[in-house]
Amino acid sequence: MSRYWSAVVHGLTPYVPGEQPKIANLVKLNTNEHPYGPSPLALAAIQAAADDGLRLYPDPNADALKAALAQRFGLAPQQVFVGNGSDEVLAHAFMALLRHEQPLWRPDVGYSFYPVYCGLYGLQQRAIALADDFSIRPADYLPQGGQQAGAIVFANPNAPTGRLLGLDEVERIVAGNPQAVVLVDEAYIDFGGTSAAALLGRYPNLLVVQTFSKSRSLAGLRVGFALGSAELIEGLERVKNSFNSYPLGRLALAGALASVQDEAHFQRSCQQVMDTRAALVAELEALGFAVLPSAANFVFARHPQHDAAQLAADLRARAVLVRHFRAPRIEQFLRITVGSPEQCAALLQALRGLV
């Protein structure tokens, strides 16, 4: 604590990112990184962009990347916003679109950055309990008893549970709240879900946020984007240009654009993760774990006879890193990234010696 801090900083409880340890030969399954490399086209584009042009500022509007994303999703470029990772995109959205007199509604178990942003920007919030099976119930997000949301945010698939809402269920929430922006955070949608971007033509209150960090294996590049109506995107642009006009460097813009253009690599690597996920779930269940249904590149599992925190510590001692959250309702779960088959085999071998 410092007497020089502002009152806002004194009251913050910051987000805690997944551990990035410097340990040799570590099986790292704690931060949902893609087990396979980026598109070779993306790597080549990054290398080609590492030239004398780096002395110049990048395109502040990211026009080429916006045009490619717009084409992929059947939108106009004015319906696309890009930022320095989806976390920055979310941060701008909380300021530009989700800050209203009525509270923001969010799941009680969800991406732990949401309450952090509420604290940073002074948003009132209402945490809505997930069902006993950790699913989001769309009816809970509809106006009721004279109460309605100022805005709504949820991840789909949800994090850290991995559970997926069907597109019809997402639409029920969006259609039922025309007075509020509904932000659907789709960091993991490419591993088994259908993007709500398909609904954008009918709902001006919908904002879809995605990232290049997961399914496109570019977490180190820091590229995220939002899709929505032109009026929502304009709000994001106003905040961005009041904060940092150049959120993406030349290398990031080049790599992201090339990644979008390599559809074959994208589809193939996503399918590899989904195939490995199915095998991993079967093996975990054979060891006695209860595993929630997952449409993400991770699984959320607990063992009825073993404490999750102790399991995480014991795995770490065996050079296998998974994520444990000391939070209500989920303290007995482990979030396990779907790694390569070799990484998953190492995890399972360690678990057999523990459970």
Coordinates of N, CA and C in Angstrom, one line a residue, residues 168-249:
D168 N -29.2 -20.9 -29.9 CA -30.6 -20.5 -29.6 C -30.7 -20.0 -28.2
E169 N -30.0 -20.5 -27.3 CA -30.0 -20.0 -25.9 C -29.3 -18.6 -25.8
V170 N -28.2 -18.4 -26.5 CA -27.6 -17.1 -26.5 C -28.6 -16.1 -27.1
E171 N -29.3 -16.5 -28.2 CA -30.2 -15.6 -28.8 C -31.4 -15.2 -27.9
R172 N -31.8 -16.1 -27.0 CA -32.8 -15.8 -26.1 C -32.4 -14.7 -25.1
I173 N -31.2 -14.7 -24.7 CA -30.7 -13.7 -23.8 C -30.6 -12.4 -24.5
V174 N -30.1 -12.4 -25.7 CA -29.9 -11.1 -26.5 C -31.2 -10.5 -26.9
A175 N -32.1 -11.4 -27.4 CA -33.5 -10.9 -27.8 C -34.3 -10.4 -26.6
G176 N -34.1 -11.0 -25.4 CA -34.8 -10.6 -24.3 C -34.4 -9.4 -23.5
N177 N -33.3 -8.8 -24.0 CA -32.7 -7.6 -23.4 C -32.4 -6.5 -24.4
P178 N -33.4 -6.0 -25.1 CA -33.1 -5.0 -26.2 C -32.6 -3.7 -25.6
Q179 N -32.8 -3.5 -24.3 CA -32.3 -2.3 -23.6 C -30.9 -2.3 -23.2
A180 N -30.2 -3.4 -23.4 CA -28.9 -3.6 -22.8 C -27.9 -4.2 -23.9
V181 N -26.7 -3.8 -23.8 CA -25.6 -4.5 -24.6 C -25.4 -5.9 -23.9
V182 N -25.4 -6.9 -24.8 CA -25.1 -8.3 -24.3 C -23.7 -8.6 -25.0
L183 N -22.7 -8.8 -24.1 CA -21.4 -9.1 -24.6 C -21.1 -10.6 -24.4
V184 N -20.9 -11.3 -25.5 CA -20.6 -12.7 -25.5 C -19.1 -12.9 -25.8
D185 N -18.4 -13.3 -24.8 CA -16.9 -13.5 -24.8 C -16.6 -14.9 -25.4
E186 N -16.2 -15.0 -26.6 CA -16.0 -16.2 -27.3 C -14.5 -16.6 -27.5
A187 N -13.8 -16.6 -26.4 CA -12.3 -16.9 -26.5 C -12.1 -18.3 -26.9
Y188 N -13.1 -19.2 -26.6 CA -12.9 -20.7 -26.9 C -13.9 -21.2 -27.9
I189 N -14.7 -20.4 -28.6 CA -15.8 -20.8 -29.4 C -15.4 -21.8 -30.5
D190 N -14.1 -21.7 -31.0 CA -13.7 -22.5 -32.1 C -13.4 -23.9 -31.8
F191 N -13.5 -24.3 -30.5 CA -13.3 -25.7 -30.1 C -14.5 -26.5 -30.0
G192 N -15.6 -26.1 -30.6 CA -16.8 -26.9 -30.5 C -18.2 -26.2 -30.5
G193 N -18.1 -24.8 -30.6 CA -19.4 -24.1 -30.6 C -19.7 -23.3 -31.9
T194 N -20.8 -22.7 -31.9 CA -21.2 -21.8 -33.0 C -21.2 -20.4 -32.6
S195 N -20.5 -19.5 -33.3 CA -20.3 -18.1 -32.9 C -21.6 -17.4 -32.9
A196 N -21.9 -16.5 -31.9 CA -23.0 -15.6 -32.0 C -22.9 -14.5 -33.0
A197 N -21.8 -14.5 -33.7 CA -21.7 -13.5 -34.8 C -22.8 -13.8 -35.8
A198 N -23.3 -15.0 -35.9 CA -24.4 -15.3 -36.8 C -25.6 -14.5 -36.5
L199 N -25.7 -13.9 -35.3 CA -26.9 -13.2 -34.9 C -26.8 -11.7 -35.1
L200 N -25.7 -11.2 -35.5 CA -25.4 -9.8 -35.5 C -26.3 -9.0 -36.5
G201 N -26.8 -9.6 -37.5 CA -27.7 -9.0 -38.5 C -29.0 -8.6 -37.9
R202 N -29.4 -9.3 -36.8 CA -30.7 -9.1 -36.2 C -30.7 -8.3 -34.9
Y203 N -29.6 -8.2 -34.2 CA -29.5 -7.6 -32.9 C -28.4 -6.6 -32.8
P204 N -28.8 -5.3 -32.8 CA -27.8 -4.2 -32.6 C -27.2 -4.1 -31.2
N205 N -27.8 -4.8 -30.3 CA -27.3 -4.8 -28.9 C -26.3 -5.9 -28.6
L206 N -25.9 -6.7 -29.6 CA -25.0 -7.8 -29.4 C -23.5 -7.4 -29.7
L207 N -22.6 -7.7 -28.8 CA -21.2 -7.6 -29.1 C -20.5 -8.9 -28.9
V208 N -19.8 -9.4 -29.9 CA -19.1 -10.7 -29.8 C -17.6 -10.4 -29.8
V209 N -16.9 -10.9 -28.8 CA -15.4 -10.7 -28.6 C -14.7 -12.1 -28.8
Q210 N -13.7 -12.0 -29.6 CA -12.9 -13.2 -29.8 C -11.4 -12.9 -29.7
T211 N -10.5 -13.9 -29.8 CA -9.1 -13.7 -29.6 C -8.3 -14.6 -30.6
F212 N -7.1 -14.2 -30.9 CA -6.2 -15.0 -31.7 C -5.3 -15.8 -30.7
S213 N -5.5 -15.7 -29.4 CA -4.6 -16.4 -28.5 C -4.8 -17.9 -28.3
K214 N -6.0 -18.3 -28.6 CA -6.4 -19.7 -28.3 C -6.4 -20.5 -29.6
S215 N -7.4 -20.4 -30.4 CA -7.6 -21.3 -31.5 C -6.6 -21.0 -32.6
R216 N -6.0 -19.8 -32.6 CA -5.0 -19.5 -33.7 C -3.6 -19.5 -33.2
S217 N -3.4 -20.0 -31.9 CA -2.1 -20.3 -31.4 C -1.2 -19.1 -31.4
L218 N -1.7 -17.9 -31.2 CA -0.9 -16.6 -31.2 C -1.0 -15.8 -29.9
A219 N -1.0 -16.6 -28.8 CA -1.1 -15.9 -27.5 C 0.0 -14.9 -27.3
G220 N 1.2 -15.2 -27.8 CA 2.3 -14.3 -27.6 C 2.3 -13.0 -28.5
L221 N 1.3 -13.0 -29.4 CA 1.2 -11.8 -30.3 C 0.3 -10.8 -29.8
R222 N -0.7 -11.2 -28.9 CA -1.7 -10.3 -28.3 C -2.6 -9.6 -29.3
V223 N -3.5 -10.3 -29.9 CA -4.5 -9.8 -30.8 C -5.9 -10.3 -30.4
G224 N -6.8 -9.3 -30.3 CA -8.2 -9.7 -30.0 C -9.1 -8.8 -30.9
F225 N -10.3 -9.2 -31.0 CA -11.2 -8.4 -31.8 C -12.7 -8.5 -31.3
A226 N -13.5 -7.5 -31.7 CA -14.9 -7.5 -31.4 C -15.7 -7.3 -32.7
L227 N -16.9 -7.9 -32.7 CA -17.8 -7.8 -33.8 C -19.1 -7.3 -33.3
G228 N -19.7 -6.3 -34.0 CA -21.0 -5.8 -33.5 C -21.6 -4.8 -34.5
S229 N -22.6 -4.1 -34.1 CA -23.2 -3.1 -35.0 C -22.2 -1.9 -35.1
A230 N -22.3 -1.1 -36.1 CA -21.4 0.0 -36.3 C -21.4 0.9 -35.2
E231 N -22.6 1.1 -34.5 CA -22.7 2.1 -33.4 C -21.9 1.6 -32.2
L232 N -22.0 0.2 -31.9 CA -21.2 -0.3 -30.8 C -19.7 -0.2 -31.1
I233 N -19.3 -0.5 -32.3 CA -17.9 -0.5 -32.7 C -17.4 1.0 -32.6
E234 N -18.2 1.9 -33.0 CA -17.8 3.3 -32.9 C -17.5 3.7 -31.4
G235 N -18.3 3.2 -30.5 CA -18.1 3.5 -29.1 C -16.8 2.9 -28.6
L236 N -16.4 1.7 -29.1 CA -15.1 1.1 -28.7 C -14.0 2.0 -29.3
E237 N -14.1 2.4 -30.6 CA -13.1 3.2 -31.2 C -12.9 4.5 -30.5
R238 N -13.9 5.1 -30.0 CA -13.8 6.4 -29.2 C -13.0 6.2 -27.9
V239 N -13.2 5.1 -27.3 CA -12.4 4.8 -26.0 C -11.0 4.4 -26.4
K240 N -10.8 3.6 -27.4 CA -9.4 3.2 -27.9 C -8.6 4.4 -28.2
N241 N -9.2 5.3 -29.0 CA -8.4 6.5 -29.5 C -8.3 7.6 -28.4
S242 N -8.9 7.3 -27.2 CA -8.7 8.2 -26.1 C -7.7 7.5 -25.1
F243 N -7.2 6.3 -25.5 CA -6.3 5.6 -24.6 C -5.0 5.3 -25.3
N244 N -5.1 4.6 -26.5 CA -3.9 4.2 -27.2 C -4.3 4.0 -28.7
S245 N -3.8 4.9 -29.6 CA -4.2 4.9 -31.0 C -3.5 3.7 -31.7
Y246 N -2.4 3.2 -31.1 CA -1.7 2.1 -31.8 C -1.6 0.9 -31.0
P247 N -2.7 0.2 -30.8 CA -2.6 -1.0 -29.9 C -1.9 -2.2 -30.5
L248 N -1.9 -2.3 -31.8 CA -1.3 -3.5 -32.5 C -0.1 -3.0 -33.3
G249 N 1.1 -3.7 -33.0 CA 2.3 -3.3 -33.8 C 2.3 -4.0 -35.1

